Amino acid sequence: MPSKTRSKKRIDYRILEHELVPQHRVLSFEEAVEVLKRLGVKPHQLPRISINDPVVRLLGAKPGDIIEIKRRSPTAGEATYYRIVVVF
Amino acid sequence: MVYIGEDREDYIIKSIVMRMLPPREINKMARVTITRPELYESDGSPVPGGPRDPHFGAIEPGEICPVCGNTREHCPGHFGRLELARPVIVPYYSDHIYYMLQATCRVCGRLLLPQEKIDRYKIILKKLKKRWPLLAEAFLKEVRKEAAATMECPHCKSRQFKIRYIRPILFYEERPEGETRLTPIDIRERLEAIRDDELELLGMDPEKNRPEWAVISTLPVPPLAVRPPITLETGLKSEDDLTHALVEIIRQNKRLSNLIESSAPETMIEDAWLALQFVIAAYIDNELPNIYPLTHKSQRMMKTLAQRLKGKEGRLRGNLSGKRVNFSSRTVISPDPNIGINEVGVPVEVAKVLTFPMRVTPYNIEEARRYVLNGPYKWPGATFVYKKRTGKQIDLRFQRNYKQLAESLEVGDIVERHMIDGDVVLFNRQPSLHRMSILAHKVRVMPYKTFRLNPLVCPPYNADFDGDEMNLHLMRSQEARAEAEELLLVEKHIRTPRYGGPIIGGRQDYVSGAYLLTVKNRLLTEKEVIDLLGAAGYKGELPEPAILAPRKLWTGKQIVSLFLPDDFNYTGRAKINSGPLACDSIDCLHDSYIAINRGKLLIGVFDKAAIGAEVPENVLHKIALEYGDAKARELLDTMYKMFIRMLDLRGLTISLSDIDIPREAREEIQKLIREAKTEIEKLISDYRAGRLEPIPGRTLEETLEQKIIGRLNSLFSEAGKTATKYMDPFNDVFVMAKTGARGSEVNITQMVALLGQQVVRGKRVSRGFRTRTLAHFKPGDLSPEAKGFVKGNFRYGLRPTEVFFHAAAGREGLVDTAVKTSQSGYMQRRLMNAEQDLYVAYDGTVRDSYGHLVQVRYGEDGADPMATYHGKAVNVDRLIEMYGEIRESTNHR
């Protein structure tokens, strides 16, 4: 792979506890298949998240993993989003 | 010979390929080679081999093209070419040239990566391109970066040097012996060495492009049709800017080739070569950085190729996406409160021009005949008839015998009839910032020359009648009108899709009128009641009068209640509910808390908070939500007319006496001013003596400033309160401000009491002279008067210095609005362009034009904001209110 993906610099795990960082979770394969089916999308149609994203690095997700993000929403209280991990 | 004529073949364009123009094609399409910069001979004929050579195509009337044999109507124009003495870089390609030079070997032209990596990356790229086109781009960037960072060629082991690039055309190589400029010849040699199979990893498709095409030695010269000369009235020819630019290029080229031929010193040749490059860069884009722009003798910049395409008036935004339409009309608007909100008054003149193609059926054939009989000049008539049988088009303007034509009408014919009452039209006011800026109205043809608009519909258009003009479009198909009527009719936009609040509603006189009709002391005689209800078009019995003897009298609240739905419940504060009139329950002595129970207005006045435009959760909003838009429209077309009629009965007018207060009130205000002044003098002397305690985190000066401003503000509100205390509550100025119809407490205070502190840039006025605002004050004067505090009022006038301060503060407002509109306009344009292709799919997700997911559910809750209670999908309070009884103390919110 080209340079500079996954720099070795350590990330402070406390960012996960920060109130502005929504809850991220890596979906298992079965869950991912279910989500894709429910949304009626192929993986490449999902919004992306970089593998260099600090939270993704802390979770240790691999390219192609789907991350579930639970955000606070002014309209719906809580909203669930899905993003696919990509290399850049 | 090519002839483009009537019997041409039509093709469907499947795709368009954008690529660099290969030298082969430049030569192929060239019909003439340019060698001379002169345009015309002394006898006025074009110079052969000059930029006006006739081989560029026929443009004069009657001229026969020497290339294709057509006249100017059919000659497509032909390209020519200019052989450059030395090759030149095309400016817009130079960024790509830079990437290529960085990523390839300067000796062998290979990509600066080991063979295994090249093979692997090719496979990855192929896969990415299929599914992740955006990622493929990012991947290429990474590949390029990695290759550029390699300082030794993995293939031929030669050393690489850093390339320095100065936009748009200069390249330098940082060799150990010093920085050397790379000439276009050097660059072309290197680009030629790049292998086809490695091109795709450099982001170029080898089937379409070769990198060396970015350096040209033949310049294509566009046909004359692209740069037509114009003949002025004086008979002089004036050439297009492009022709002027071409002449400049030819001159520079000639100079360069002369220098080369006479084997001039290399430095001179280099200079001339560079000059040629700059001229060609300017010919392509005259606004490039680091070039010498081409100008006319008057220093005016020439409009070259890029300038024709760029910007608002450029070819793309100005011509290709700028649309013009037929069957539209524009004129001044004026108010007509007597027509419905769904209607628009259209002048007869307009109705006779905008026509609708009406298909004749057995059911409307008599109607169609009537139109034809009236002819094109008498409304409602017809302008054209299309006969189905013969396929002929008959223009009624050249037709004497309307009667015969009318009789000859048969089913299937089309009559182009005038616009008539009830036709659905689109009505628009610029700037169209909203979807409510274009709404469908039903036509009412009227005399005189303005479009008539119900003033209740002003808010969505943001229209007023100080000379505003609006556009009107007649839709020419039944589908279009049906769609417009269902989706765009005014009544379907009483609630805004922005947050679901009512955007249509009463303003100004409607608010004053509603208040004056529903105040506690309004008692109406039978005559007045009939008059009011007549204005509203009420049909039905009069209610039992509230007072039977000595004569029958009705309250305004009773009359209003006739229009409310029988099962409608509502509670809420009125606009007047503030200050001394504040109440927070229906036990309200000031009549400022509205309660409607089972369609009866029991207590509270109707003012802006109940019937106003852009006031969420008011009476109108709830009726629109719970009883439908049609019911809300009915209310706007009936009850609201009564509000206006109420003003006709009572009268609403203001005069100087309305902003006059008794002498003792004025003295009281003067006393307040004196008190504040002495306090501030004390502050200033404390400050000068160093006795002032600074507020934590502030300097001494800031502290003083803050304290003075605070005291002056409290003085202003005290003065305002004193003034209103002495004002008659049914004084019309006061009524308008209190009910929210027009003006505010601040406006009243400024008229009656004092203008108060004038603010520039959020501070007291402080600029002007070096240490003072005006020469009328001593240097360093910190007193209120010297820093823009105005004691005068609009009733009794301002002093000269006060006028100056007031003007300074007023100007700031004007400047702000001018700046804000341009900046927010540009921001909105960019937002619109970014979002215009997003849509809500049938599964409730939001997608872009590629079908990529943007939101899992529209707005995260899937709610249509137009149907919400001010953004909330469910309003629990309102549900309780609707289905529970009104409790003793409704203390919610």
Short mmCIF file of C-alpha atoms in Angstrom, two decimals, chain A residues 1-78:
data_model
loop_
_atom_site.label_atom_id
_atom_site.label_comp_id
_atom_site.label_asym_id
_atom_site.label_seq_id
_atom_site.Cartn_x
_atom_site.Cartn_y
_atom_site.Cartn_z
CA MET A 1 0.00 0.00 0.00
CA PRO A 2 1.15 3.54 -0.59
CA SER A 3 2.76 5.33 2.28
CA LYS A 4 1.34 6.91 5.38
CA THR A 5 -1.79 4.88 6.03
CA ARG A 6 -1.88 4.08 9.72
CA SER A 7 0.83 6.18 11.22
CA LYS A 8 2.30 4.59 14.27
CA LYS A 9 1.46 7.50 16.51
CA ARG A 10 -0.62 6.42 19.49
CA ILE A 11 -4.04 7.88 20.01
CA ASP A 12 -5.40 8.83 23.37
CA TYR A 13 -8.16 6.29 24.05
CA ARG A 14 -10.03 8.92 26.09
CA ILE A 15 -11.41 10.48 22.91
CA LEU A 16 -14.01 7.72 23.01
CA GLU A 17 -15.35 9.19 26.22
CA HIS A 18 -15.55 12.74 24.92
CA GLU A 19 -19.12 13.98 24.75
CA LEU A 20 -18.76 15.22 21.18
CA VAL A 21 -17.56 11.85 19.89
CA PRO A 22 -20.59 9.71 19.05
CA GLN A 23 -20.66 6.02 19.83
CA HIS A 24 -18.94 3.88 17.16
CA ARG A 25 -19.20 0.13 16.85
CA VAL A 26 -17.75 -2.32 14.32
CA LEU A 27 -20.47 -4.57 12.92
CA SER A 28 -19.95 -8.30 12.72
CA PHE A 29 -20.17 -9.87 9.28
CA GLU A 30 -23.71 -11.13 9.88
CA GLU A 31 -24.84 -7.73 11.16
CA ALA A 32 -23.22 -6.00 8.21
CA VAL A 33 -25.04 -8.22 5.74
CA GLU A 34 -28.32 -7.53 7.54
CA VAL A 35 -27.73 -3.74 7.48
CA LEU A 36 -26.86 -3.70 3.79
CA LYS A 37 -29.97 -5.72 3.04
CA ARG A 38 -32.17 -3.47 5.16
CA LEU A 39 -30.87 -0.28 3.57
CA GLY A 40 -30.91 -1.77 0.08
CA VAL A 41 -27.38 -0.63 -0.71
CA LYS A 42 -24.15 -2.17 -1.85
CA PRO A 43 -21.09 -1.49 0.31
CA HIS A 44 -19.70 1.14 -2.04
CA GLN A 45 -22.91 3.17 -1.76
CA LEU A 46 -22.41 3.75 1.95
CA PRO A 47 -20.76 6.90 3.25
CA ARG A 48 -17.06 6.31 3.90
CA ILE A 49 -14.84 6.71 6.91
CA SER A 50 -11.07 6.80 6.68
CA ILE A 51 -9.01 4.08 8.25
CA ASN A 52 -6.91 6.93 9.65
CA ASP A 53 -9.90 8.29 11.54
CA PRO A 54 -8.82 8.28 15.20
CA VAL A 55 -11.86 6.36 16.42
CA VAL A 56 -11.51 3.75 13.66
CA ARG A 57 -7.88 3.23 14.61
CA LEU A 58 -8.79 2.79 18.23
CA LEU A 59 -11.47 0.25 17.31
CA GLY A 60 -8.94 -1.56 15.14
CA ALA A 61 -11.33 -1.81 12.21
CA LYS A 62 -10.11 -3.13 8.85
CA PRO A 63 -10.90 -1.78 5.38
CA GLY A 64 -14.30 -3.05 4.32
CA ASP A 65 -15.68 -3.15 7.85
CA ILE A 66 -18.94 -1.35 8.46
CA ILE A 67 -19.09 0.96 11.44
CA GLU A 68 -22.34 1.79 13.17
CA ILE A 69 -22.45 5.32 14.53
CA LYS A 70 -25.11 6.41 16.99
CA ARG A 71 -25.41 10.16 16.98
CA ARG A 72 -27.56 12.51 18.96
CA SER A 73 -30.11 14.12 16.70
CA PRO A 74 -32.20 17.23 17.30
CA THR A 75 -35.11 15.73 15.38
CA ALA A 76 -35.05 12.03 16.16
CA GLY A 77 -33.33 11.92 19.55
CA GLU A 78 -30.84 9.34 18.35
#
